[in-house]
Amino acid sequence: MEPWSTYRLDDFLLFSPRVYWRLFEAQNAALWPLHLATMLAGLALVLLILRRPGRAMLWTGLLLAPLWAFVAWSFLLQRYAGINWAMDYAAPAFFLQAVLLLAAAVMPGGPALGRRDAVSRAGLGLAVAGLLPYPALALASGRPLTMAEVFGIAPDPTVLVTIGLLLMARGRWLALLLPIPLLWCLFSGLTLLAMREAQAWPVLAGAGLATVLAALRLAQPASRR
């Protein structure tokens, strides 16, 4: 048996890039025009956080929780699990994240949204990037828009938007709410890297930036979080 050092990342890949991107094409064909509703809801949520942060966490949880559960069921279990056994573990993590988001929204002492500092502004940028430019990465990578990844429909943009919105919050709940999204970004980025897809770099960069920002947020004194 060859030593582990001789293996490359793509040696662990269980499917071809063509099969992978066809999953998104099938997902989009089955759910269109739900994409319009999820994107508009995401943009409305960003505006709510900016204008009325006092009520924003409730609506953030009420929107993001069902979307995480929906993506877990409709994409991870119904499509991705057929070519990647790791989804047997990822899907329950997505369902757990949905429960955590809902609990954070309705329980007393949950995170408060609407901070106006450097971390919050970076989080806002990450959330907007996941909503608007991210679907266009399909065209930039030479794929048709029918294979685009959209917030609330595909996992990566849903996760990036969630991370961005959470970075605009403060509170101890962030230590529970951020690990699953960050781990997914790492997993997805490495998968794309194994497929030699340029799209891996925005995902990994977003994960790296979010990790640094999350560490900065959690390192702040409790009174300033």
Coordinates of C-alpha atoms in Angstrom, one line a residue:
M1 CA 0.0 0.0 0.0
E2 CA 1.3 3.4 -1.0
P3 CA 2.0 5.9 1.8
W4 CA -0.6 8.7 2.3
S5 CA 2.0 11.3 1.2
T6 CA 1.7 10.0 -2.4
Y7 CA -2.0 10.7 -2.7
R8 CA -3.4 13.8 -4.2
L9 CA -6.6 15.6 -3.3
D10 CA -8.4 14.5 -6.5
D11 CA -7.6 10.8 -5.6
F12 CA -10.4 11.0 -3.1
L13 CA -12.9 12.5 -5.5
L14 CA -15.9 10.2 -6.1
F15 CA -17.4 11.8 -9.2
S16 CA -16.5 13.9 -12.2
P17 CA -17.0 17.7 -12.4
R18 CA -19.7 17.1 -15.1
V19 CA -21.7 14.9 -12.8
Y20 CA -21.3 17.4 -10.0
W21 CA -22.5 20.4 -12.0
R22 CA -25.4 18.5 -13.4
L23 CA -26.8 18.2 -9.9
F24 CA -27.3 21.9 -9.8
E25 CA -28.8 22.0 -13.3
A26 CA -31.4 19.4 -12.1
Q27 CA -32.0 21.3 -8.9
N28 CA -32.6 24.5 -10.7
A29 CA -34.9 22.9 -13.3
A30 CA -37.0 21.3 -10.6
L31 CA -37.3 24.4 -8.4
W32 CA -37.5 27.4 -10.8
P33 CA -38.8 30.1 -10.2
L34 CA -38.4 29.6 -6.4
H35 CA -34.9 31.2 -6.9
L36 CA -36.5 34.6 -7.3
A37 CA -38.3 34.3 -4.0
T38 CA -35.2 33.2 -2.1
M39 CA -33.0 35.9 -3.5
L40 CA -35.6 38.6 -2.8
A41 CA -36.1 37.3 0.7
G42 CA -32.3 37.4 1.3
L43 CA -32.1 41.0 0.0
A44 CA -35.0 42.0 2.2
L45 CA -33.4 40.5 5.2
V46 CA -30.2 42.5 4.6
L47 CA -32.2 45.7 4.3
L48 CA -34.1 44.8 7.5
I49 CA -30.8 44.3 9.4
L50 CA -29.5 47.7 8.2
R51 CA -32.7 49.6 8.9
R52 CA -34.4 47.9 11.9
P53 CA -31.8 45.7 13.6
G54 CA -33.9 45.3 16.7
R55 CA -36.3 42.9 15.0
A56 CA -33.9 41.4 12.5
M57 CA -32.7 38.3 14.4
L58 CA -36.2 36.9 14.7
W59 CA -36.7 37.2 10.9
T60 CA -33.2 36.0 10.2
G61 CA -33.8 32.8 12.1
L62 CA -37.3 32.4 10.6
L63 CA -35.9 32.7 7.1
L64 CA -32.6 30.9 7.3
A65 CA -33.7 27.9 9.4
P66 CA -36.2 26.6 6.9
L67 CA -33.8 27.3 4.0
W68 CA -31.0 25.3 5.6
A69 CA -33.5 22.4 6.2
F70 CA -34.8 22.7 2.7
V71 CA -31.3 22.7 1.1
A72 CA -30.4 19.7 3.2
W73 CA -33.5 17.7 2.1
S74 CA -33.8 18.8 -1.5
F75 CA -30.1 18.9 -2.5
L76 CA -27.9 17.1 -0.1
L77 CA -30.2 14.1 0.5
Q78 CA -32.1 14.0 -2.8
R79 CA -29.2 14.7 -5.2
Y80 CA -25.7 15.0 -3.7
A81 CA -26.0 11.9 -1.5
G82 CA -26.3 9.8 -4.6
I83 CA -22.6 10.5 -5.5
N84 CA -21.1 11.4 -2.2
W85 CA -21.4 9.3 0.9
A86 CA -20.3 12.3 3.0
M87 CA -23.7 13.8 2.7
D88 CA -25.0 11.2 5.1
Y89 CA -23.2 13.3 7.7
A90 CA -23.5 16.7 6.1
A91 CA -27.3 16.6 5.8
P92 CA -27.8 16.1 9.6
A93 CA -25.4 18.9 10.3
F94 CA -27.5 21.2 8.1
F95 CA -30.7 20.1 9.9
L96 CA -28.9 20.8 13.2
Q97 CA -27.9 24.3 11.9
A98 CA -31.5 25.0 11.1
V99 CA -32.5 24.1 14.7
L100 CA -29.7 26.3 16.1
L101 CA -30.7 29.3 13.9
L102 CA -34.4 28.9 15.0
A103 CA -33.4 28.6 18.6
A104 CA -31.2 31.6 18.5
A105 CA -34.0 33.6 17.0
V106 CA -36.7 32.8 19.5
M107 CA -34.9 32.2 22.8
P108 CA -34.1 35.0 25.2
G109 CA -30.5 36.1 25.1
G110 CA -30.0 35.3 21.5
P111 CA -27.6 37.2 19.2
A112 CA -28.4 40.8 18.4
L113 CA -28.0 42.0 14.8
G114 CA -27.0 45.4 13.5
R115 CA -23.4 46.1 14.7
R116 CA -21.7 48.8 12.8
D117 CA -18.0 48.0 13.0
A118 CA -15.4 46.6 10.6
V119 CA -16.4 43.0 11.2
S120 CA -20.0 43.8 10.6
R121 CA -19.3 45.6 7.3
A122 CA -17.2 42.7 6.1
G123 CA -20.0 40.4 7.0
L124 CA -22.4 42.5 5.0
G125 CA -20.1 42.4 2.0
L126 CA -19.9 38.6 2.3
A127 CA -23.7 38.3 2.5
V128 CA -24.3 40.5 -0.5
A129 CA -21.7 38.6 -2.4
G130 CA -23.4 35.3 -1.7
L131 CA -26.7 36.8 -2.9
L132 CA -25.8 38.6 -6.1
P133 CA -22.4 37.9 -7.6
Y134 CA -22.2 34.2 -6.6
P135 CA -24.7 32.8 -9.1
A136 CA -22.7 34.6 -11.9
L137 CA -19.6 32.4 -11.1
A138 CA -21.2 29.8 -13.3
L139 CA -20.8 32.1 -16.3
A140 CA -17.3 33.1 -15.3
S141 CA -16.4 29.5 -15.1
G142 CA -17.8 28.7 -18.6
R143 CA -21.0 27.0 -17.4
P144 CA -24.5 28.0 -18.3
L145 CA -26.8 29.8 -15.9
T146 CA -28.8 26.7 -15.7
M147 CA -26.0 25.4 -13.5
A148 CA -25.8 28.5 -11.3
E149 CA -25.8 28.2 -7.5
V150 CA -28.4 30.4 -5.8
F151 CA -29.1 31.3 -2.2
G152 CA -31.7 29.1 -0.7
I153 CA -31.5 26.6 -3.5
A154 CA -27.8 25.5 -3.3
P155 CA -25.7 25.0 -0.2
D156 CA -22.6 27.2 -0.9
P157 CA -24.3 30.6 -1.4
T158 CA -26.8 29.7 1.4
V159 CA -23.9 29.1 3.8
L160 CA -21.9 32.2 2.7
V161 CA -24.9 34.5 3.2
T162 CA -25.6 32.9 6.6
I163 CA -22.0 33.5 7.7
G164 CA -22.1 37.1 6.5
L165 CA -25.3 37.8 8.4
L166 CA -24.0 36.2 11.6
L167 CA -20.9 38.3 11.5
M168 CA -23.2 41.3 11.7
A169 CA -24.4 40.0 15.1
R170 CA -23.1 39.9 18.6
G171 CA -23.6 37.5 21.4
R172 CA -22.4 34.1 22.7
W173 CA -24.6 32.2 20.4
L174 CA -22.1 32.9 17.6
A175 CA -19.8 30.2 19.0
L176 CA -22.6 27.7 18.3
L177 CA -23.9 29.2 15.0
L178 CA -20.7 29.6 13.0
P179 CA -18.8 26.2 13.2
I180 CA -21.1 24.2 10.8
P181 CA -21.2 26.9 8.1
L182 CA -17.4 27.3 8.3
L183 CA -16.7 23.6 8.1
W184 CA -19.0 23.3 5.1
C185 CA -17.1 26.1 3.3
L186 CA -13.9 24.2 3.9
F187 CA -15.4 20.9 2.7
S188 CA -16.9 22.4 -0.4
G189 CA -13.8 24.4 -1.2
L190 CA -11.6 21.4 -1.0
T191 CA -14.1 19.4 -3.2
L192 CA -13.9 22.2 -5.9
L193 CA -10.2 22.3 -5.6
A194 CA -10.0 18.5 -6.2
M195 CA -12.0 19.1 -9.3
R196 CA -9.6 21.8 -10.3
E197 CA -12.3 24.4 -10.4
A198 CA -11.3 28.0 -10.1
Q199 CA -14.5 28.5 -8.1
A200 CA -12.8 26.8 -5.2
W201 CA -10.8 29.9 -4.4
P202 CA -13.7 32.3 -3.7
V203 CA -15.2 29.6 -1.4
L204 CA -12.0 29.0 0.4
A205 CA -11.2 32.7 0.6
G206 CA -14.6 33.4 2.0
A207 CA -14.1 30.6 4.6
G208 CA -10.7 31.9 5.5
L209 CA -11.9 35.5 5.8
A210 CA -15.0 34.4 7.8
T211 CA -12.9 32.4 10.2
V212 CA -10.6 35.4 10.9
L213 CA -13.6 37.7 11.3
A214 CA -15.4 35.2 13.6
A215 CA -12.3 34.9 15.8
L216 CA -12.1 38.7 16.0
R217 CA -15.8 38.9 16.9
L218 CA -15.6 36.1 19.6
A219 CA -12.4 37.5 21.0
Q220 CA -14.2 40.8 21.9
P221 CA -15.2 41.3 25.5
A222 CA -18.8 40.1 26.1
S223 CA -20.0 43.7 26.6
R224 CA -18.8 44.6 23.1
R225 CA -20.0 41.5 21.2

